[in-house]
Amino acid sequence: MTVNADISRTRLPIMRVQNVTKTFSTISAGRRTHLTAVDQLDFTIAAGETIALVGESGSGKSTAAKCVADLLAPTEGTISMDGAPTIRPGRRARRRDHRRVQLVFQDPNGSLDPRQTVRQVLEEPLRNFFGNNRGELRRRVRELLADVELDESLLNRRPRELSGGQKQRLGLARALAVEPEIIVLDEPTASLDVSTRGQMLALLERVQRHTDVAYLLVSHDLAVVQSLADRVLVMYLGSIIESGPTDRVFTNPQHPYTKALIEAAPKMEYRALRSAWRLDGEIPSPTDRPSGCLLTNRCPVVQPDCHAQRPPLVAVDADHLSACIHPELLSAPSMDARTAS
Amino acid sequence: MTRTKLAADDMLAVEGFSASFDLKGELRPVLKDVTFSLPSHSMSAIVGESGSGKSLTALSVLGLAPRRLVRTSGQIRYRDSVLTELSERELRTVRGARIAMVFQDARAALNPVFTVGHQLEATVRAHQKVSRKQAKSLAADALASVRIPDVSRRMEQYPHQFSGGMAQRVALAQTLLCDPELLLLDEPTTGLDVTIQADVMDLITTLGAERHMTTCLITHDLGLVGQYCDRVIVMKAGEVCEQTDAKTVFSTPTHPYTQLLLDASELKQRDTTERRIIA
Amino acid sequence: MTSTATNAVQRGRGGIRPLNIKPRRTMNWTLWAGLGLSGLLVTVSIAAQFWTPYTPTKPGVGDPLMAPSAAHLFGTDKVGSDIFSKVMAAGLTDIGITLIGVALAFVIGTLIGSLTGFFGGAVDAIVMRGTEIIQSFPALLLGMLLVSAVGGGLINVVVVVAILGFPGYLRLARAEILSKKSMEYADAAVLMGNGRLSVLFKHLLPNSLKPLVSFSAINASWVAIIVSSLGFIGIGIEPGSAEWGSMIAAGRDQISNWWVTFFPGVAILLLAMAFYLLGDAFADREVQ
Ligand SMILES: Nc1ncnc2c1ncn2[C@@H]1O[C@H](COP(=O)(O)OP(=O)(O)OP(=O)(O)O)[C@@H](O)[C@H]1O
Ligand SMILES: Nc1ncnc2c1ncn2[C@@H]1O[C@H](COP(=O)(O)OP(=O)(O)OP(=O)(O)O)[C@@H](O)[C@H]1O
Ligand SMILES: [Mg+2]
Ligand SMILES: [Mg+2]
């Protein structure tokens, strides 16, 4: 890949997420319970950078994504752009300019107005943000459709007349229409076939090269994460349990959850051998999070001292952080014995 | 390539099925001579291009395709009955109880105004004669089996309070509660991380074997196909371009499109060495 | 029943229907019957403005209290006016009051309901209490109270009918908006640069109109009956004018001359039925 000269220069973050916590309160059986969807999230995003958020289903990725896009107000912590906090906890703060941060929703169906045609979906942001005239609107709409590989014959269709993958690409196109500085991509390729997926990734890279947009990518598809992300944040039960440069996290995971995740990825073979490094046991509930390490009840190499307290994120080397106090056990030979049994 | 002669032990056979959208009298073909079969007790996969008609094919089996989709030729056979000839009333007896489907947009399959528990219990009671209490515990078991924690509290929540992947698992649990003979899964694991995906696929495989289910998985993940499926049907632009054993797809794919899918599954990794960012 | 997997989806996906070569004829007859009946009533009432067999309000076009005959299809009343002409002419009053009253209630109720549902808070709570109070009265009783307070007359009756009806629209609109508010397309609309009001009026409200429209048709059938009841009691439109309810009232003391009350009664029934059928048909379409 050719890298622009200016990409390698030192960058300052354009967004800083500091100690963001989001709790939902729900009432069940007459009692109010608090569900911690996201706990003490802390990271920065720089222009032109791609950060991936991976983790278990229900671990709080979409909630974090919506906080970043200013659709949910965090319960605690701040999210600031260019040093000025725009999202304060507690109240629905005055809107940040949505021109700067866009979100591609996880559910392409639910996030499209059932009554809008493809054309209307794409024209709306162009009108609202740029006040484009008719000719300009047409041209941009056509351009956006071409970008996401959608045929112009779809222009007058409504969402229910599109396939799953077509809706997903429409969601991406309208976020691109706004030309924001940060795009949060919540599972952008989940219902795309692999060849369309390849084209979408190429598009995302191309747009990033041209506009220096930053991506916060949420994905279960580890191949996509590896091909797009500079850094990865691994979430489990609302917390980041490992973070670092993509290549290092994938080749040398320092947390048992990350290792399980990487090893569980299906291989492109017929009946591939499966790793013995698996997480069994009940998944804990975010209303009742374990007090020690979050993974204690499922970790294959759990130790007595793991229950004592929640391990903090500590640096394994330079910018690779992990919240496991026994990373040495990740390559322990005892695991091979388990494989054999 | 495609088998035209269909074996007697096929659970489902789609035979030369073509369908078009009726746009104010003008017909726009979307499914062209689709022919494939699902052998009894097998696990098949339909893979293919986005927009190639995979979901419409599955919906047509259940008689749930959009009203503007009209069949122009061919038929769909299920055991001894021809589904495309059945009336709506007859289809209703087949749908859910004998052929069930997990829809691609799982959240739309859940009713936003009822709690998840209510919907699952209603499904149980629609298919089995059990007391309210038993229905509740069966529904709770089903939720737990798809790895949703803290079931008793989750049963009282509404679908929008679930994460994307959890909603998808609820839809799957609901379908499994119908105890069908033929199970159509339209991208059932797109919202799941790979560890839970493995658990859920293992569950489907185990239940499939226990209950002698025939399963058809629509997916974009060839890795899943290799891990779990016996047969593969490859679709492109409304046509079936290859139908073969899962094993041969990986060793000797014949159709160029299949080869292309295999190649595209491997992505190159991002070169991050020059892109270190100092925070 | 709506909760089994497939049925739930049927409602979620909107347009899903069985795949047949021949499009299946659904229970469309309610729609056609409703349209036909209301079309007939409207046409006749409008035509009556230009032509009726006799001048409707003119007494003595025949002998008093003649039974229906070829000359006087519906007979004559006690001053000898032609009942057929009168029933025709009265249509416009009844249909007009009903439609305008319903439209007013629809607009006001929907507007307030969607705003309070969308913004919530104390105002919402107060408005909900208010509608509960209005709705806790029997409608006809409240209508009588209001009319006798503000006085009769065409415009007053319209306003009173709208006051009686709007809480229903308000509550329905509020419930619809509340359920749509948590949909992700509302969030998406915010991201696309819409202000709060334009999210509400451009995205949420248009998606909530269907149930309101079918409700308004059902509501209209009920309003038609209220309007004529007020006329019957004699406190709505001026007694003795061309209005079905007042016509029945005028014939109250002539039980033996059944036709004086029977034909206006049938007209009211037909109007109510026409609206009811339409409402039913709309509601059906929505479920599909
Ligand atoms: N509106 C809400 N009300 C209550 N709880 C919620 C709400 N939204 C999310 N949650 C809960 O917050 C937790 C995190 O949800 P989130 O959608 O962020 O997960 P996710 O990581 O995106 O999962 P997935 O990969 O399955 O989409 C879940 O336990 C979910 O049930
Ligand atoms: N109701 C409809 N009206 C008109 N066209 C439709 C309708 N539903 C689907 N289509 C079109 O039919 C084609 C096939 O759609 P289908 O949903 O079966 O695709 P798919 O193979 O499931 O794709 P994906 O993998 O993206 O979900 C698409 O091009 C789609 O745009
Ligand atoms: Mg999510
Ligand atoms: Mg599909």
Tab-separated table of N, CA, C and O and ligand atoms in Angstrom, chain A residues 24 26 35 37 56-63 106 220 286, chain B residues 154 160-166 191, ligand 1:
chain	number	residue	atom	x	y	z
A	24	PHE	N	-27.614	1.767	31.727
A	24	PHE	CA	-29.043	1.832	31.437
A	24	PHE	C	-29.759	1.367	32.679
A	24	PHE	O	-29.326	0.422	33.325
A	26	THR	N	-33.160	-0.343	33.998
A	26	THR	CA	-34.376	-1.007	33.544
A	26	THR	C	-35.154	-1.447	34.772
A	26	THR	O	-34.578	-1.679	35.830
A	35	LEU	N	-27.743	-1.507	34.421
A	35	LEU	CA	-26.967	-2.332	33.522
A	35	LEU	C	-25.794	-1.490	33.011
A	35	LEU	O	-26.005	-0.433	32.439
A	37	ALA	N	-23.456	-0.888	30.441
A	37	ALA	CA	-23.186	-1.307	29.060
A	37	ALA	C	-21.753	-0.985	28.671
A	37	ALA	O	-21.102	-1.744	27.957
A	56	GLU	N	-17.243	-9.360	22.412
A	56	GLU	CA	-18.379	-10.257	22.462
A	56	GLU	C	-19.685	-9.536	22.131
A	56	GLU	O	-19.826	-8.337	22.357
A	57	SER	N	-20.619	-10.284	21.592
A	57	SER	CA	-21.953	-9.739	21.354
A	57	SER	C	-22.551	-9.282	22.685
A	57	SER	O	-22.558	-10.030	23.660
A	58	GLY	N	-22.991	-8.034	22.737
A	58	GLY	CA	-23.565	-7.506	23.969
A	58	GLY	C	-22.534	-6.868	24.884
A	58	GLY	O	-22.848	-6.510	26.005
A	59	SER	N	-21.302	-6.695	24.389
A	59	SER	CA	-20.261	-6.161	25.274
A	59	SER	C	-20.240	-4.634	25.278
A	59	SER	O	-19.392	-4.042	25.921
A	60	GLY	N	-21.122	-3.991	24.529
A	60	GLY	CA	-21.214	-2.538	24.627
A	60	GLY	C	-20.628	-1.779	23.456
A	60	GLY	O	-20.478	-0.560	23.530
A	61	LYS	N	-20.357	-2.452	22.373
A	61	LYS	CA	-19.723	-1.773	21.232
A	61	LYS	C	-20.670	-0.761	20.596
A	61	LYS	O	-20.292	0.380	20.351
A	62	SER	N	-21.901	-1.173	20.332
A	62	SER	CA	-22.843	-0.236	19.705
A	62	SER	C	-23.155	0.925	20.635
A	62	SER	O	-23.339	2.062	20.192
A	63	THR	N	-23.231	0.654	21.928
A	63	THR	CA	-23.473	1.732	22.886
A	63	THR	C	-22.331	2.738	22.834
A	63	THR	O	-22.558	3.954	22.786
A	106	GLN	N	-25.758	-0.430	12.898
A	106	GLN	CA	-25.607	-1.882	12.801
A	106	GLN	C	-26.793	-2.507	12.082
A	106	GLN	O	-26.626	-3.421	11.290
A	220	HIS	N	-17.376	-7.852	13.776
A	220	HIS	CA	-17.128	-9.223	14.232
A	220	HIS	C	-16.265	-9.956	13.233
A	220	HIS	O	-15.857	-11.083	13.467
A	286	PRO	N	-24.279	-8.065	32.378
A	286	PRO	CA	-23.754	-6.720	32.643
A	286	PRO	C	-24.437	-6.029	33.821
A	286	PRO	O	-24.003	-4.968	34.243
B	154	ARG	N	-33.926	-10.717	31.296
B	154	ARG	CA	-34.002	-10.425	29.862
B	154	ARG	C	-35.395	-10.695	29.287
B	154	ARG	O	-35.838	-10.041	28.359
B	160	HIS	N	-35.853	-3.577	21.762
B	160	HIS	CA	-34.873	-2.517	21.524
B	160	HIS	C	-33.851	-2.400	22.640
B	160	HIS	O	-32.872	-1.689	22.513
B	161	GLN	N	-34.077	-3.109	23.735
B	161	GLN	CA	-33.101	-3.084	24.821
B	161	GLN	C	-32.035	-4.166	24.663
B	161	GLN	O	-31.174	-4.326	25.499
B	162	PHE	N	-32.139	-4.910	23.563
B	162	PHE	CA	-31.157	-5.959	23.300
B	162	PHE	C	-30.134	-5.444	22.300
B	162	PHE	O	-30.442	-4.618	21.445
B	163	SER	N	-28.921	-5.959	22.388
B	163	SER	CA	-27.925	-5.591	21.387
B	163	SER	C	-28.265	-6.306	20.082
B	163	SER	O	-29.083	-7.223	20.057
B	164	GLY	N	-27.629	-5.865	18.974
B	164	GLY	CA	-27.917	-6.449	17.672
B	164	GLY	C	-27.784	-7.962	17.659
B	164	GLY	O	-28.669	-8.680	17.192
B	165	GLY	N	-26.680	-8.445	18.188
B	165	GLY	CA	-26.434	-9.886	18.194
B	165	GLY	C	-27.410	-10.622	19.109
B	165	GLY	O	-27.813	-11.753	18.824
B	166	MET	N	-27.810	-9.966	20.201
B	166	MET	CA	-28.747	-10.627	21.110
B	166	MET	C	-30.123	-10.747	20.463
B	166	MET	O	-30.789	-11.778	20.592
B	191	GLY	N	-24.392	-10.805	13.458
B	191	GLY	CA	-24.173	-9.878	14.566
B	191	GLY	C	-23.439	-10.518	15.734
B	191	GLY	O	-23.384	-9.950	16.810
D	1	LIG	N1	-31.730	1.117	25.224
D	1	LIG	C1	-31.242	0.171	26.042
D	1	LIG	N2	-31.868	-0.108	27.207
D	1	LIG	C2	-31.388	-1.049	28.038
D	1	LIG	N3	-30.303	-1.788	27.801
D	1	LIG	C3	-29.634	-1.572	26.654
D	1	LIG	C4	-30.067	-0.587	25.711
D	1	LIG	N4	-29.211	-0.599	24.647
D	1	LIG	C5	-28.287	-1.551	24.923
D	1	LIG	N5	-28.529	-2.140	26.125
D	1	LIG	C6	-27.727	-3.199	26.752
D	1	LIG	O1	-26.389	-2.794	26.768
D	1	LIG	C7	-25.521	-3.898	26.550
D	1	LIG	C8	-24.586	-3.557	25.390
D	1	LIG	O2	-25.336	-3.433	24.190
D	1	LIG	P1	-24.662	-3.049	22.800
D	1	LIG	O3	-25.740	-2.920	21.819
D	1	LIG	O4	-23.769	-1.884	23.011
D	1	LIG	O5	-23.786	-4.358	22.508
D	1	LIG	P2	-22.865	-4.706	21.261
D	1	LIG	O6	-21.482	-4.848	21.783
D	1	LIG	O7	-23.081	-3.748	20.181
D	1	LIG	O8	-23.397	-6.146	20.873
D	1	LIG	P3	-23.670	-6.798	19.434
D	1	LIG	O9	-22.341	-7.191	18.916
D	1	LIG	O10	-24.519	-7.984	19.761
D	1	LIG	O11	-24.359	-5.775	18.619
D	1	LIG	C9	-26.423	-5.092	26.265
D	1	LIG	O12	-26.477	-5.870	27.438
D	1	LIG	C10	-27.763	-4.474	25.971
D	1	LIG	O13	-28.803	-5.315	26.383
